[in-house]
Amino acid sequence: MTKKILFFFPENPFSNRAGNTTRAKTTLTVLKKMGYHIDLVGAAEIYKSQNDTTDIDQNIVDHLFLIKHRPLKAKTSSAYWKHKISKFYKKPNEYNHLLTDFAKQEFSDIFNKEKYDAIIINYEFWAGLVDHESMKNTLKIIDTHDWITLNEFYKNKSLDIGKRFNEEINNLSKFHKVITISEDENLVFKRFLGEKVINIPPSFPSHFEKSDGDKKYDLIFVGSENIFNIQSIQWFFDHVYSLLPPNINIVIIGRICKHIQEKKGVTLIEFAESLEEYYHQSKIAICPMLEGTGIKIKVIEALSYGLPIVGTERAIDGFPSKTSNGCLVNDHPEIFKDQIMSLLLDQSYYQDMKIQAEEYFKNNFSEEKAIEKWKKILH
């Protein structure tokens, strides 16, 4: 009998919007290839705020459910008054205002209508969805995506780190298995939660090209409009771009384009249904990240196309190995520029780095590696 998974991810993982949605989609793809039936649950308020459609890939997901954080404003409804009254005596969740008792009940109602063999929750701040007694004996897995305390500290330097990290560990301890995607974060969480912590890095199918041929773009950068990407691309244009020759061609893809002015040699594409053609048309991927936590999905995706990476030291956060990984990293603008130029001008060196990128990807981030690890958790 085919097993069923209830998979919670707040946004639409098929939106092709950012690294986090790509990560969720690749996980769903892996689970489907393992033969599971999957029901997907999202947060209605987040779908609305992100202008997400309810379009899903029905070859991967069987059903989509959206949970609300409060009942409809029908004043004759008992659910409405129960929610209204609870607001007077119960504080809202400090770290996730959408995680209300009403949202938890909606999630448990979905769970209780079907027989699920496992629940997978994405993000620590949604952990409370599994608090219901009916889920006690079901395999519960959380995919952390990020070390949330550190991520929030980057955004708010006055954060009470001790209090937030205590909350994070308590939330993760509710689960039978805790998935990290970064080797660095795996080591941190293992110290507190032991062997239930398993590192499963992002995975993609490989798209290596046998022949390089002529490329339309010298550099490619893919990014959503989160604060870390905005800081990164501003640093690149403020400190590196002017050092490059004027004939360099750069393509930038994603909502990050809203924060970039038109410049010579720079093509801005706010949305692309598929990145494949752009990666195949590019020579080098750049990742000039200054802050941010966790492994960078954009770097793994570029490696899956055999592209060498030029980045800052943050670009290889979470990598099992900091060397021989297809990436050249340095935080100094002049050296960053030199690394780009050395790859563009020395074809032999470029080929060596390309082979290195492909080998590192195959050994660490292939779908086959991810399937092996998921089998150990689910079987």
Coordinates of C-alpha atoms in Angstrom, one line a residue, residues 104-340:
K104 CA -3.7 24.6 14.4
Q105 CA -7.3 23.3 14.4
E106 CA -7.6 23.7 10.7
F107 CA -4.4 21.7 10.2
S108 CA -5.5 18.9 12.6
D109 CA -8.9 18.7 10.8
I110 CA -7.1 18.0 7.6
F111 CA -4.9 15.4 9.3
N112 CA -7.8 13.6 10.9
K113 CA -9.7 13.2 7.7
E114 CA -7.1 10.9 6.2
K115 CA -4.6 8.3 7.3
Y116 CA -1.1 9.9 7.0
D117 CA 2.1 7.9 7.7
A118 CA 4.2 11.1 8.2
I119 CA 3.9 14.8 8.7
I120 CA 6.6 17.1 7.3
I121 CA 6.6 20.7 8.5
N122 CA 8.8 23.3 6.9
Y123 CA 10.3 26.0 9.2
E124 CA 10.7 25.9 13.0
F125 CA 8.2 28.7 13.6
W126 CA 5.4 26.5 12.3
A127 CA 6.2 23.6 14.7
G128 CA 3.1 24.2 16.7
L129 CA 1.0 22.7 14.0
V130 CA 1.8 19.2 15.3
D131 CA 0.7 19.9 18.9
H132 CA -2.6 18.1 18.5
E133 CA -3.0 14.9 20.5
S134 CA -4.2 13.0 17.4
M135 CA -0.7 13.3 15.8
K136 CA 1.1 11.8 18.8
N137 CA 1.9 8.5 17.2
T138 CA 2.6 9.7 13.6
L139 CA 6.1 10.2 12.3
K140 CA 6.8 13.9 12.6
I141 CA 9.6 15.5 10.6
I142 CA 10.7 19.2 10.5
D143 CA 12.7 20.7 7.6
T144 CA 14.5 23.7 9.3
H145 CA 15.7 25.4 6.0
D146 CA 17.6 27.8 8.2
W147 CA 19.0 28.5 11.7
I148 CA 16.1 30.8 12.4
T149 CA 17.6 32.5 15.5
L150 CA 20.7 33.6 13.6
N151 CA 18.6 34.6 10.6
E152 CA 16.4 36.8 12.8
F153 CA 19.4 38.3 14.6
Y154 CA 20.8 39.5 11.2
K155 CA 17.5 41.3 10.7
N156 CA 17.2 42.6 14.3
K157 CA 20.4 43.1 16.2
S158 CA 18.4 43.8 19.4
L159 CA 16.9 40.3 19.4
D160 CA 17.0 38.4 22.7
I161 CA 19.1 35.6 21.3
G162 CA 18.9 33.3 24.3
K163 CA 15.1 33.4 24.5
R164 CA 14.7 32.9 20.8
F165 CA 17.1 30.0 20.5
N166 CA 15.5 28.3 23.5
E167 CA 12.2 28.6 21.7
E168 CA 13.8 27.2 18.5
I169 CA 15.2 24.1 20.3
N170 CA 12.0 23.5 22.2
N171 CA 10.1 23.6 18.9
L172 CA 12.5 21.2 17.1
S173 CA 12.4 18.8 20.0
K174 CA 8.7 18.0 19.2
F175 CA 9.8 16.1 16.1
H176 CA 11.1 12.6 15.6
K177 CA 13.5 13.8 12.9
V178 CA 15.0 17.3 12.3
I179 CA 16.3 18.0 8.8
T180 CA 19.1 20.5 8.2
I181 CA 20.4 21.5 4.8
S182 CA 23.7 23.1 6.0
E183 CA 26.6 21.2 7.5
D184 CA 27.3 24.1 9.8
E185 CA 23.7 24.1 11.2
N186 CA 23.7 20.4 11.4
L187 CA 26.6 20.5 13.8
V188 CA 24.9 23.2 16.0
F189 CA 21.5 21.4 16.3
K190 CA 23.2 18.0 16.8
R191 CA 24.8 19.3 20.0
F192 CA 21.3 20.0 21.5
L193 CA 19.1 17.3 19.8
G194 CA 21.5 14.4 19.1
E195 CA 21.0 11.8 16.4
K196 CA 17.5 12.9 15.4
V197 CA 19.2 15.7 13.4
I198 CA 20.0 14.6 9.8
N199 CA 21.6 16.8 7.2
I200 CA 20.0 16.5 3.7
P201 CA 21.5 19.3 1.5
P202 CA 19.4 20.7 -1.4
S203 CA 19.3 18.4 -4.4
F204 CA 18.7 18.8 -8.1
P205 CA 18.9 16.7 -11.2
S206 CA 22.2 17.4 -13.0
H207 CA 22.1 19.4 -16.2
F208 CA 25.8 19.2 -17.3
E209 CA 26.6 20.2 -20.9
K210 CA 29.2 18.2 -22.8
S211 CA 30.1 21.2 -25.0
D212 CA 30.6 24.8 -23.8
G213 CA 30.1 26.6 -27.1
D214 CA 29.5 30.3 -27.2
K215 CA 27.6 31.8 -24.3
K216 CA 25.4 34.8 -24.3
Y217 CA 26.2 35.9 -20.7
D218 CA 29.5 36.0 -18.8
L219 CA 27.8 36.2 -15.4
I220 CA 24.5 35.2 -14.0
F221 CA 22.9 36.0 -10.6
V222 CA 19.5 34.7 -9.5
G223 CA 17.8 36.1 -6.4
S224 CA 14.5 37.0 -4.7
E225 CA 14.1 40.5 -3.1
N226 CA 15.0 39.5 0.4
I227 CA 17.2 41.9 2.4
F228 CA 20.3 39.7 2.0
N229 CA 20.1 39.5 -1.8
I230 CA 19.5 43.3 -2.0
Q231 CA 22.6 44.0 0.2
S232 CA 24.6 41.5 -1.9
I233 CA 23.8 42.9 -5.4
Q234 CA 24.2 46.5 -4.2
W235 CA 27.7 45.5 -2.9
F236 CA 28.5 44.0 -6.3
F237 CA 27.4 47.0 -8.3
D238 CA 29.0 49.5 -5.8
H239 CA 32.4 47.8 -5.6
V240 CA 33.0 45.2 -8.4
Y241 CA 31.0 46.2 -11.4
S242 CA 33.1 49.3 -12.2
L243 CA 36.3 47.2 -12.1
L244 CA 35.1 44.8 -14.8
P245 CA 35.7 45.5 -18.5
P246 CA 32.8 47.4 -20.3
N247 CA 32.1 44.5 -22.6
I248 CA 31.0 42.1 -19.8
N249 CA 27.5 40.7 -20.2
I250 CA 25.5 40.0 -17.0
V251 CA 22.0 38.5 -16.6
I252 CA 20.1 39.0 -13.3
I253 CA 16.9 37.0 -12.7
G254 CA 14.2 37.3 -10.0
R255 CA 12.4 39.9 -8.0
I256 CA 15.8 41.3 -7.0
C257 CA 15.5 43.2 -10.3
K258 CA 13.1 45.6 -8.7
H259 CA 16.0 47.0 -6.7
I260 CA 18.5 47.4 -9.6
Q261 CA 18.8 50.3 -12.0
E262 CA 19.4 49.7 -15.6
K263 CA 23.1 49.5 -16.4
K264 CA 25.3 48.9 -19.4
G265 CA 25.7 45.2 -20.2
V266 CA 23.1 44.1 -17.6
T267 CA 20.0 42.2 -18.6
L268 CA 17.2 42.3 -16.0
I269 CA 14.6 39.5 -16.0
E270 CA 12.1 39.8 -13.1
F271 CA 10.5 36.4 -13.7
A272 CA 11.5 33.3 -15.7
E273 CA 9.3 30.2 -15.7
S274 CA 12.5 28.1 -16.1
L275 CA 16.1 29.0 -15.4
E276 CA 17.5 26.2 -17.5
E277 CA 18.1 28.2 -20.7
Y278 CA 19.7 31.1 -18.8
Y279 CA 22.1 28.8 -16.9
H280 CA 23.1 27.1 -20.2
Q281 CA 23.7 30.5 -21.8
S282 CA 26.0 31.6 -18.9
K283 CA 29.6 31.0 -18.1
I284 CA 29.9 31.9 -14.4
A285 CA 27.4 32.3 -11.6
I286 CA 28.1 35.0 -8.9
C287 CA 27.0 34.9 -5.3
P288 CA 28.3 38.1 -3.5
M289 CA 26.4 37.4 -0.2
L290 CA 27.4 39.5 2.8
E291 CA 25.0 38.1 5.4
G292 CA 22.3 35.4 5.7
T293 CA 22.2 31.9 7.1
G294 CA 22.2 28.4 5.7
I295 CA 23.4 26.9 2.4
K296 CA 22.7 29.1 -0.7
I297 CA 20.2 27.3 -3.0
K298 CA 21.3 29.5 -5.9
V299 CA 24.9 28.2 -5.6
I300 CA 23.8 24.5 -5.6
E301 CA 21.5 25.1 -8.6
A302 CA 24.3 26.7 -10.5
L303 CA 26.6 23.8 -9.7
S304 CA 23.9 21.4 -11.1
Y305 CA 24.6 23.1 -14.5
G306 CA 28.4 22.7 -14.0
L307 CA 28.9 26.4 -13.6
P308 CA 31.9 27.7 -11.7
I309 CA 30.9 30.1 -8.9
V310 CA 32.6 33.4 -7.9
G311 CA 31.4 34.5 -4.5
T312 CA 32.1 36.0 -1.2
E313 CA 32.9 33.7 1.7
R314 CA 29.2 33.5 2.7
A315 CA 28.5 31.8 -0.7
I316 CA 29.8 28.5 0.6
D317 CA 28.1 28.6 4.0
G318 CA 27.0 25.0 5.0
F319 CA 29.3 23.3 2.5
P320 CA 30.9 20.0 3.7
S321 CA 34.1 21.2 2.2
K322 CA 35.3 24.8 1.8
T323 CA 37.8 23.9 -1.0
S324 CA 37.8 22.0 -4.3
N325 CA 34.1 22.7 -4.6
G326 CA 33.9 24.6 -7.9
C327 CA 33.7 28.0 -6.1
L328 CA 36.2 30.8 -5.9
V329 CA 35.5 33.0 -2.8
N330 CA 36.9 36.3 -1.5
D331 CA 35.3 39.3 0.2
H332 CA 37.7 41.8 -1.4
P333 CA 36.2 43.5 -4.5
E334 CA 39.5 43.6 -6.4
I335 CA 40.1 39.9 -5.9
F336 CA 36.5 39.1 -6.6
K337 CA 37.0 40.8 -10.0
D338 CA 40.3 39.0 -10.6
Q339 CA 38.6 35.7 -10.0
I340 CA 36.0 36.4 -12.6

